[in-house]
Amino acid sequence: MKYEDSASFVYGIAKRARKYYLGLTTITQDVQDFLSTDYGKAVLSNSSIQILLKQSPTEIDQIAEVFYLSQQEKQLLLSSDIGEGLFFAGQNHVAIKAIAAPFEHSSQAQTLRLSSLAPNRGLLIPPRTFLLK
């Protein structure tokens, strides 16, 4: 939502998608991306389902205000482990824990996940061998 043209486009898609029974998934690591613009706020308010994972202490108060979080929910988001957070459907909030499927525990998935947590310590994608003819 950094640029007004793209924010307007996402907002338009979000509004039109419901008419055609389509879903739109938007993901950000920083909820401020949405809260800092009118288009972003409108996309959030038109979302029927939201998931919040671990949040930073500097942003939790604003997030709590926007999502009407209780003190316990704020604490949960501050202390969440990987895959833990809150699931919102309408006015209902429930704590969740996402558990990886067995195939996601393969060595390749582990390499991707570990290297993305510490990008300066490894390759983002494991090396591959390509044969050229």
Backbone as JSON Lines, residues from 0, in Angstrom:
{"i":0,"aa":"M","n":[0.82,-1.19,0.0],"ca":[0.0,0.0,0.0],"c":[0.88,1.26,0.0]}
{"i":1,"aa":"K","n":[2.11,1.07,-0.41],"ca":[3.07,2.17,-0.41],"c":[2.76,3.21,-1.48]}
{"i":2,"aa":"Y","n":[2.29,2.75,-2.63],"ca":[2.0,3.65,-3.74],"c":[0.5,3.75,-3.94]}
{"i":3,"aa":"E","n":[0.01,4.97,-4.13],"ca":[-1.43,5.2,-4.21],"c":[-2.09,4.44,-5.36]}
{"i":4,"aa":"D","n":[-1.43,4.38,-6.52],"ca":[-2.01,3.67,-7.67],"c":[-2.22,2.19,-7.36]}
{"i":5,"aa":"S","n":[-1.2,1.55,-6.79],"ca":[-1.34,0.12,-6.48],"c":[-2.32,-0.1,-5.33]}
{"i":6,"aa":"A","n":[-2.35,0.81,-4.36],"ca":[-3.31,0.7,-3.26],"c":[-4.74,0.82,-3.77]}
{"i":7,"aa":"S","n":[-4.95,1.73,-4.69],"ca":[-6.27,1.91,-5.3],"c":[-6.68,0.65,-6.07]}
{"i":8,"aa":"F","n":[-5.72,0.05,-6.77],"ca":[-5.99,-1.17,-7.53],"c":[-6.4,-2.31,-6.6]}
{"i":9,"aa":"V","n":[-5.64,-2.52,-5.52],"ca":[-5.96,-3.6,-4.57],"c":[-7.33,-3.35,-3.94]}
{"i":10,"aa":"Y","n":[-7.61,-2.11,-3.6],"ca":[-8.91,-1.76,-3.03],"c":[-10.03,-2.09,-4.02]}
{"i":11,"aa":"G","n":[-9.84,-1.73,-5.29],"ca":[-10.85,-2.02,-6.31],"c":[-11.09,-3.51,-6.48]}
{"i":12,"aa":"I","n":[-10.01,-4.28,-6.48],"ca":[-10.13,-5.74,-6.58],"c":[-10.88,-6.28,-5.37]}
{"i":13,"aa":"A","n":[-10.54,-5.8,-4.19],"ca":[-11.2,-6.28,-2.95],"c":[-12.69,-5.99,-2.99]}
{"i":14,"aa":"K","n":[-13.07,-4.84,-3.49],"ca":[-14.49,-4.48,-3.56],"c":[-15.23,-5.31,-4.62]}
{"i":15,"aa":"R","n":[-14.6,-5.5,-5.78],"ca":[-15.25,-6.23,-6.87],"c":[-15.27,-7.74,-6.66]}
{"i":16,"aa":"A","n":[-14.29,-8.26,-5.97],"ca":[-14.17,-9.72,-5.8],"c":[-15.4,-10.32,-5.13]}
{"i":17,"aa":"R","n":[-15.94,-9.64,-4.14],"ca":[-17.11,-10.18,-3.44],"c":[-18.3,-10.34,-4.37]}
{"i":18,"aa":"K","n":[-18.46,-9.41,-5.3],"ca":[-19.58,-9.46,-6.25],"c":[-19.55,-10.74,-7.07]}
{"i":19,"aa":"Y","n":[-18.35,-11.24,-7.35],"ca":[-18.19,-12.44,-8.17],"c":[-17.84,-13.68,-7.33]}
{"i":20,"aa":"Y","n":[-18.09,-13.6,-6.04],"ca":[-17.82,-14.71,-5.11],"c":[-16.36,-15.15,-5.14]}
{"i":21,"aa":"L","n":[-15.48,-14.19,-5.27],"ca":[-14.05,-14.46,-5.27],"c":[-13.44,-14.05,-3.94]}
{"i":22,"aa":"G","n":[-12.32,-14.63,-3.63],"ca":[-11.59,-14.25,-2.43],"c":[-10.29,-13.58,-2.81]}
{"i":23,"aa":"L","n":[-9.86,-12.67,-1.99],"ca":[-8.59,-11.98,-2.19],"c":[-7.76,-12.19,-0.93]}
{"i":24,"aa":"T","n":[-6.55,-12.64,-1.1],"ca":[-5.65,-12.82,0.03],"c":[-4.58,-11.76,-0.03]}
{"i":25,"aa":"T","n":[-4.48,-10.98,1.03],"ca":[-3.41,-9.99,1.14],"c":[-2.59,-10.36,2.36]}
{"i":26,"aa":"I","n":[-1.29,-10.25,2.24],"ca":[-0.38,-10.63,3.32],"c":[0.66,-9.53,3.47]}
{"i":27,"aa":"T","n":[0.97,-9.21,4.72],"ca":[2.03,-8.26,4.99],"c":[2.73,-8.63,6.29]}
{"i":28,"aa":"Q","n":[3.99,-8.29,6.4],"ca":[4.71,-8.5,7.65],"c":[4.54,-7.3,8.55]}
{"i":29,"aa":"D","n":[4.0,-6.23,8.03],"ca":[3.85,-5.0,8.8],"c":[2.44,-4.47,8.59]}
{"i":30,"aa":"V","n":[1.59,-4.62,9.59],"ca":[0.19,-4.2,9.47],"c":[0.08,-2.7,9.21]}
{"i":31,"aa":"Q","n":[1.14,-1.97,9.53],"ca":[1.17,-0.53,9.24],"c":[1.02,-0.26,7.75]}
{"i":32,"aa":"D","n":[1.43,-1.21,6.92],"ca":[1.25,-1.06,5.47],"c":[-0.21,-0.77,5.15]}
{"i":33,"aa":"F","n":[-1.12,-1.4,5.87],"ca":[-2.54,-1.21,5.63],"c":[-3.11,-0.06,6.46]}
{"i":34,"aa":"L","n":[-2.64,0.1,7.69],"ca":[-3.21,1.1,8.58],"c":[-2.79,2.53,8.22]}
{"i":35,"aa":"S","n":[-1.75,2.67,7.43],"ca":[-1.23,4.01,7.13],"c":[-1.94,4.7,5.96]}
{"i":36,"aa":"T","n":[-2.83,3.99,5.25],"ca":[-3.54,4.61,4.13],"c":[-5.04,4.34,4.23]}
{"i":37,"aa":"D","n":[-5.82,5.22,3.64],"ca":[-7.28,5.01,3.63],"c":[-7.65,3.77,2.83]}
{"i":38,"aa":"Y","n":[-6.95,3.54,1.71],"ca":[-7.22,2.34,0.91],"c":[-6.93,1.08,1.73]}
{"i":39,"aa":"G","n":[-5.81,1.09,2.42],"ca":[-5.44,-0.06,3.24],"c":[-6.45,-0.33,4.33]}
{"i":40,"aa":"K","n":[-6.91,0.72,5.0],"ca":[-7.93,0.56,6.05],"c":[-9.22,0.0,5.46]}
{"i":41,"aa":"A","n":[-9.57,0.45,4.27],"ca":[-10.79,-0.05,3.63],"c":[-10.66,-1.53,3.26]}
{"i":42,"aa":"V","n":[-9.49,-1.94,2.78],"ca":[-9.27,-3.35,2.46],"c":[-9.39,-4.19,3.72]}
{"i":43,"aa":"L","n":[-8.79,-3.72,4.81],"ca":[-8.9,-4.45,6.09],"c":[-10.34,-4.55,6.55]}
{"i":44,"aa":"S","n":[-11.06,-3.45,6.48],"ca":[-12.44,-3.46,6.99],"c":[-13.36,-4.3,6.11]}
{"i":45,"aa":"N","n":[-13.01,-4.52,4.86],"ca":[-13.81,-5.37,3.98],"c":[-13.39,-6.83,4.01]}
{"i":46,"aa":"S","n":[-12.38,-7.15,4.81],"ca":[-11.91,-8.53,4.92],"c":[-12.8,-9.29,5.9]}
{"i":47,"aa":"S","n":[-13.29,-10.44,5.48],"ca":[-14.15,-11.23,6.37],"c":[-13.33,-12.08,7.32]}
{"i":48,"aa":"I","n":[-12.1,-12.37,6.96],"ca":[-11.23,-13.2,7.79],"c":[-9.86,-12.53,7.87]}
{"i":49,"aa":"Q","n":[-9.29,-12.52,9.07],"ca":[-7.94,-11.99,9.26],"c":[-7.18,-12.89,10.21]}
{"i":50,"aa":"I","n":[-5.88,-12.93,10.05],"ca":[-5.01,-13.66,10.95],"c":[-3.89,-12.71,11.36]}
{"i":51,"aa":"L","n":[-3.66,-12.61,12.66],"ca":[-2.55,-11.84,13.18],"c":[-1.6,-12.79,13.89]}
{"i":52,"aa":"L","n":[-0.33,-12.71,13.54],"ca":[0.69,-13.51,14.21],"c":[1.47,-12.59,15.14]}
{"i":53,"aa":"K","n":[2.59,-13.02,15.62],"ca":[3.37,-12.26,16.6],"c":[3.56,-10.81,16.15]}
{"i":54,"aa":"Q","n":[3.39,-9.89,17.09],"ca":[3.51,-8.46,16.8],"c":[4.58,-7.83,17.67]}
{"i":55,"aa":"S","n":[5.1,-6.71,17.22],"ca":[6.13,-6.02,17.99],"c":[5.48,-5.12,19.03]}
{"i":56,"aa":"P","n":[6.16,-4.91,20.15],"ca":[5.62,-4.06,21.21],"c":[5.34,-2.63,20.75]}
{"i":57,"aa":"T","n":[6.09,-2.14,19.77],"ca":[5.9,-0.76,19.32],"c":[4.6,-0.56,18.56]}
{"i":58,"aa":"E","n":[4.03,-1.64,18.03],"ca":[2.82,-1.5,17.21],"c":[1.58,-2.13,17.84]}
{"i":59,"aa":"I","n":[1.74,-2.83,18.96],"ca":[0.63,-3.59,19.51],"c":[-0.54,-2.7,19.94]}
{"i":60,"aa":"D","n":[-0.28,-1.51,20.45],"ca":[-1.38,-0.65,20.91],"c":[-2.27,-0.2,19.75]}
{"i":61,"aa":"Q","n":[-1.66,0.18,18.64],"ca":[-2.46,0.58,17.48],"c":[-3.22,-0.62,16.91]}
{"i":62,"aa":"I","n":[-2.58,-1.76,16.86],"ca":[-3.25,-2.98,16.37],"c":[-4.41,-3.33,17.29]}
{"i":63,"aa":"A","n":[-4.19,-3.21,18.6],"ca":[-5.25,-3.51,19.57],"c":[-6.44,-2.59,19.39]}
{"i":64,"aa":"E","n":[-6.17,-1.34,19.07],"ca":[-7.26,-0.38,18.85],"c":[-8.05,-0.72,17.59]}
{"i":65,"aa":"V","n":[-7.37,-1.04,16.53],"ca":[-8.02,-1.34,15.25],"c":[-8.81,-2.65,15.31]}
{"i":66,"aa":"F","n":[-8.23,-3.67,15.96],"ca":[-8.85,-4.99,15.98],"c":[-9.63,-5.27,17.27]}
{"i":67,"aa":"Y","n":[-9.76,-4.27,18.13],"ca":[-10.51,-4.4,19.39],"c":[-10.02,-5.59,20.22]}
{"i":68,"aa":"L","n":[-8.72,-5.61,20.48],"ca":[-8.13,-6.72,21.22],"c":[-8.26,-6.52,22.72]}
{"i":69,"aa":"S","n":[-8.47,-7.62,23.41],"ca":[-8.45,-7.59,24.88],"c":[-7.0,-7.57,25.34]}
{"i":70,"aa":"Q","n":[-6.8,-7.34,26.63],"ca":[-5.45,-7.34,27.19],"c":[-4.79,-8.71,27.0]}
{"i":71,"aa":"Q","n":[-5.58,-9.78,27.18],"ca":[-5.05,-11.13,27.01],"c":[-4.64,-11.39,25.56]}
{"i":72,"aa":"E","n":[-5.43,-10.89,24.61],"ca":[-5.1,-11.06,23.2],"c":[-3.84,-10.29,22.84]}
{"i":73,"aa":"K","n":[-3.69,-9.09,23.39],"ca":[-2.46,-8.33,23.17],"c":[-1.25,-9.11,23.68]}
{"i":74,"aa":"Q","n":[-1.38,-9.65,24.88],"ca":[-0.28,-10.41,25.46],"c":[0.04,-11.65,24.62]}
{"i":75,"aa":"L","n":[-1.0,-12.3,24.12],"ca":[-0.8,-13.49,23.28],"c":[0.0,-13.13,22.03]}
{"i":76,"aa":"L","n":[-0.34,-12.0,21.39],"ca":[0.37,-11.6,20.17],"c":[1.8,-11.15,20.45]}
{"i":77,"aa":"L","n":[2.05,-10.65,21.63],"ca":[3.41,-10.25,21.99],"c":[4.3,-11.45,22.31]}
{"i":78,"aa":"S","n":[3.7,-12.51,22.81],"ca":[4.49,-13.66,23.25],"c":[4.33,-14.9,22.37]}
{"i":79,"aa":"S","n":[3.69,-14.75,21.22],"ca":[3.44,-15.9,20.33],"c":[4.73,-16.52,19.83]}
{"i":80,"aa":"D","n":[4.66,-17.82,19.64],"ca":[5.76,-18.56,19.03],"c":[5.48,-18.65,17.52]}
{"i":81,"aa":"I","n":[6.35,-19.28,16.76],"ca":[6.16,-19.42,15.32],"c":[4.84,-20.14,15.05]}
{"i":82,"aa":"G","n":[4.02,-19.55,14.18],"ca":[2.74,-20.15,13.79],"c":[1.59,-19.91,14.75]}
{"i":83,"aa":"E","n":[1.81,-19.17,15.82],"ca":[0.75,-18.9,16.79],"c":[0.23,-17.48,16.61]}
{"i":84,"aa":"G","n":[-1.05,-17.29,16.86],"ca":[-1.63,-15.97,16.73],"c":[-3.12,-15.98,16.98]}
{"i":85,"aa":"L","n":[-3.8,-15.02,16.37],"ca":[-5.25,-14.88,16.5],"c":[-5.9,-14.99,15.13]}
{"i":86,"aa":"F","n":[-7.02,-15.67,15.09],"ca":[-7.83,-15.82,13.88],"c":[-9.12,-15.04,14.1]}
{"i":87,"aa":"F","n":[-9.46,-14.19,13.14],"ca":[-10.66,-13.37,13.23],"c":[-11.64,-13.78,12.14]}
{"i":88,"aa":"A","n":[-12.87,-14.01,12.52],"ca":[-13.96,-14.23,11.57],"c":[-15.12,-13.39,12.07]}
{"i":89,"aa":"G","n":[-15.38,-12.29,11.38],"ca":[-16.39,-11.36,11.86],"c":[-15.94,-10.76,13.18]}
{"i":90,"aa":"Q","n":[-16.81,-10.8,14.19],"ca":[-16.47,-10.25,15.5],"c":[-15.82,-11.29,16.42]}
{"i":91,"aa":"N","n":[-15.65,-12.51,15.95],"ca":[-15.09,-13.58,16.77],"c":[-13.58,-13.65,16.63]}
{"i":92,"aa":"H","n":[-12.9,-13.79,17.77],"ca":[-11.44,-13.94,17.81],"c":[-11.15,-15.27,18.49]}
{"i":93,"aa":"V","n":[-10.21,-16.01,17.97],"ca":[-9.81,-17.27,18.6],"c":[-8.3,-17.46,18.41]}
{"i":94,"aa":"A","n":[-7.64,-18.0,19.42],"ca":[-6.22,-18.29,19.32],"c":[-6.01,-19.49,18.41]}
{"i":95,"aa":"I","n":[-4.95,-19.43,17.61],"ca":[-4.64,-20.54,16.69],"c":[-3.17,-20.91,16.81]}
{"i":96,"aa":"K","n":[-2.88,-22.1,16.35],"ca":[-1.49,-22.54,16.17],"c":[-1.45,-23.31,14.86]}
{"i":97,"aa":"A","n":[-0.72,-22.78,13.9],"ca":[-0.57,-23.44,12.6],"c":[0.52,-24.5,12.72]}
{"i":98,"aa":"I","n":[0.19,-25.71,12.32],"ca":[1.13,-26.82,12.41],"c":[1.47,-27.27,10.99]}
{"i":99,"aa":"A","n":[2.75,-27.39,10.72],"ca":[3.21,-27.78,9.38],"c":[2.79,-29.2,9.06]}
{"i":100,"aa":"A","n":[2.44,-29.42,7.81],"ca":[2.12,-30.76,7.32],"c":[3.41,-31.58,7.26]}
{"i":101,"aa":"P","n":[3.31,-32.9,7.32],"ca":[4.51,-33.74,7.31],"c":[5.45,-33.46,6.13]}
{"i":102,"aa":"F","n":[4.9,-33.22,4.94],"ca":[5.77,-32.99,3.78],"c":[6.54,-31.67,3.9]}
{"i":103,"aa":"E","n":[6.07,-30.76,4.74],"ca":[6.77,-29.49,4.92],"c":[8.0,-29.65,5.81]}
{"i":104,"aa":"H","n":[8.17,-30.81,6.39],"ca":[9.33,-31.06,7.23],"c":[10.49,-31.66,6.45]}
{"i":105,"aa":"S","n":[10.37,-31.72,5.14],"ca":[11.46,-32.26,4.32],"c":[12.7,-31.4,4.48]}
{"i":106,"aa":"S","n":[13.83,-31.93,4.1],"ca":[15.08,-31.18,4.26],"c":[15.07,-29.9,3.44]}
{"i":107,"aa":"Q","n":[14.44,-29.93,2.27],"ca":[14.4,-28.72,1.44],"c":[13.56,-27.65,2.11]}
{"i":108,"aa":"A","n":[12.4,-28.02,2.63],"ca":[11.55,-27.04,3.3],"c":[12.26,-26.48,4.53]}
{"i":109,"aa":"Q","n":[12.97,-27.34,5.27],"ca":[13.71,-26.88,6.44],"c":[14.81,-25.91,6.02]}
{"i":110,"aa":"T","n":[15.5,-26.21,4.93],"ca":[16.56,-25.33,4.46],"c":[16.0,-23.97,4.1]}
{"i":111,"aa":"L","n":[14.87,-23.96,3.39],"ca":[14.26,-22.69,3.01],"c":[13.84,-21.91,4.24]}
{"i":112,"aa":"R","n":[13.2,-22.59,5.19],"ca":[12.7,-21.89,6.37],"c":[13.86,-21.36,7.21]}
{"i":113,"aa":"L","n":[14.86,-22.18,7.46],"ca":[15.98,-21.74,8.29],"c":[16.76,-20.62,7.63]}
{"i":114,"aa":"S","n":[16.97,-20.72,6.32],"ca":[17.74,-19.68,5.66],"c":[16.95,-18.39,5.55]}
{"i":115,"aa":"S","n":[15.62,-18.47,5.5],"ca":[14.84,-17.23,5.44],"c":[14.82,-16.55,6.8]}
{"i":116,"aa":"L","n":[15.0,-17.31,7.89],"ca":[15.08,-16.7,9.21],"c":[16.41,-16.0,9.4]}
{"i":117,"aa":"A","n":[17.45,-16.5,8.77],"ca":[18.78,-15.91,8.88],"c":[19.39,-15.82,7.48]}
{"i":118,"aa":"P","n":[18.89,-14.9,6.65],"ca":[19.31,-14.85,5.25],"c":[20.8,-14.63,5.04]}
{"i":119,"aa":"N","n":[21.48,-14.03,5.99],"ca":[22.91,-13.79,5.81],"c":[23.75,-15.01,6.14]}
{"i":120,"aa":"R","n":[23.11,-16.07,6.62],"ca":[23.86,-17.25,7.03],"c":[23.66,-18.44,6.1]}
{"i":121,"aa":"G","n":[22.98,-18.26,5.02],"ca":[22.77,-19.4,4.15],"c":[22.12,-19.0,2.85]}
{"i":122,"aa":"L","n":[21.96,-19.96,1.99],"ca":[21.31,-19.71,0.72],"c":[19.81,-19.7,0.9]}
{"i":123,"aa":"L","n":[19.13,-18.83,0.2],"ca":[17.68,-18.79,0.28],"c":[17.08,-20.01,-0.4]}
{"i":124,"aa":"I","n":[17.71,-20.47,-1.45],"ca":[17.26,-21.68,-2.16],"c":[18.46,-22.63,-2.2]}
{"i":125,"aa":"P","n":[18.25,-23.89,-1.82],"ca":[19.38,-24.83,-1.83],"c":[19.99,-24.93,-3.23]}
{"i":126,"aa":"P","n":[21.29,-25.16,-3.32],"ca":[21.93,-25.26,-4.63],"c":[21.38,-26.42,-5.44]}
{"i":127,"aa":"R","n":[21.29,-26.22,-6.72],"ca":[20.81,-27.26,-7.63],"c":[21.86,-27.46,-8.72]}
{"i":128,"aa":"T","n":[21.84,-28.64,-9.3],"ca":[22.74,-28.94,-10.41],"c":[21.94,-28.95,-11.69]}
{"i":129,"aa":"F","n":[22.39,-28.19,-12.67],"ca":[21.72,-28.14,-13.96],"c":[22.66,-28.72,-15.01]}
{"i":130,"aa":"L","n":[22.13,-29.58,-15.83],"ca":[22.92,-30.14,-16.93],"c":[22.56,-29.4,-18.21]}
{"i":131,"aa":"L","n":[23.55,-28.86,-18.86],"ca":[23.33,-28.14,-20.11],"c":[23.74,-29.02,-21.26]}
{"i":132,"aa":"K","n":[22.99,-29.01,-22.33],"ca":[23.33,-29.79,-23.53],"c":[24.08,-28.94,-24.5]}
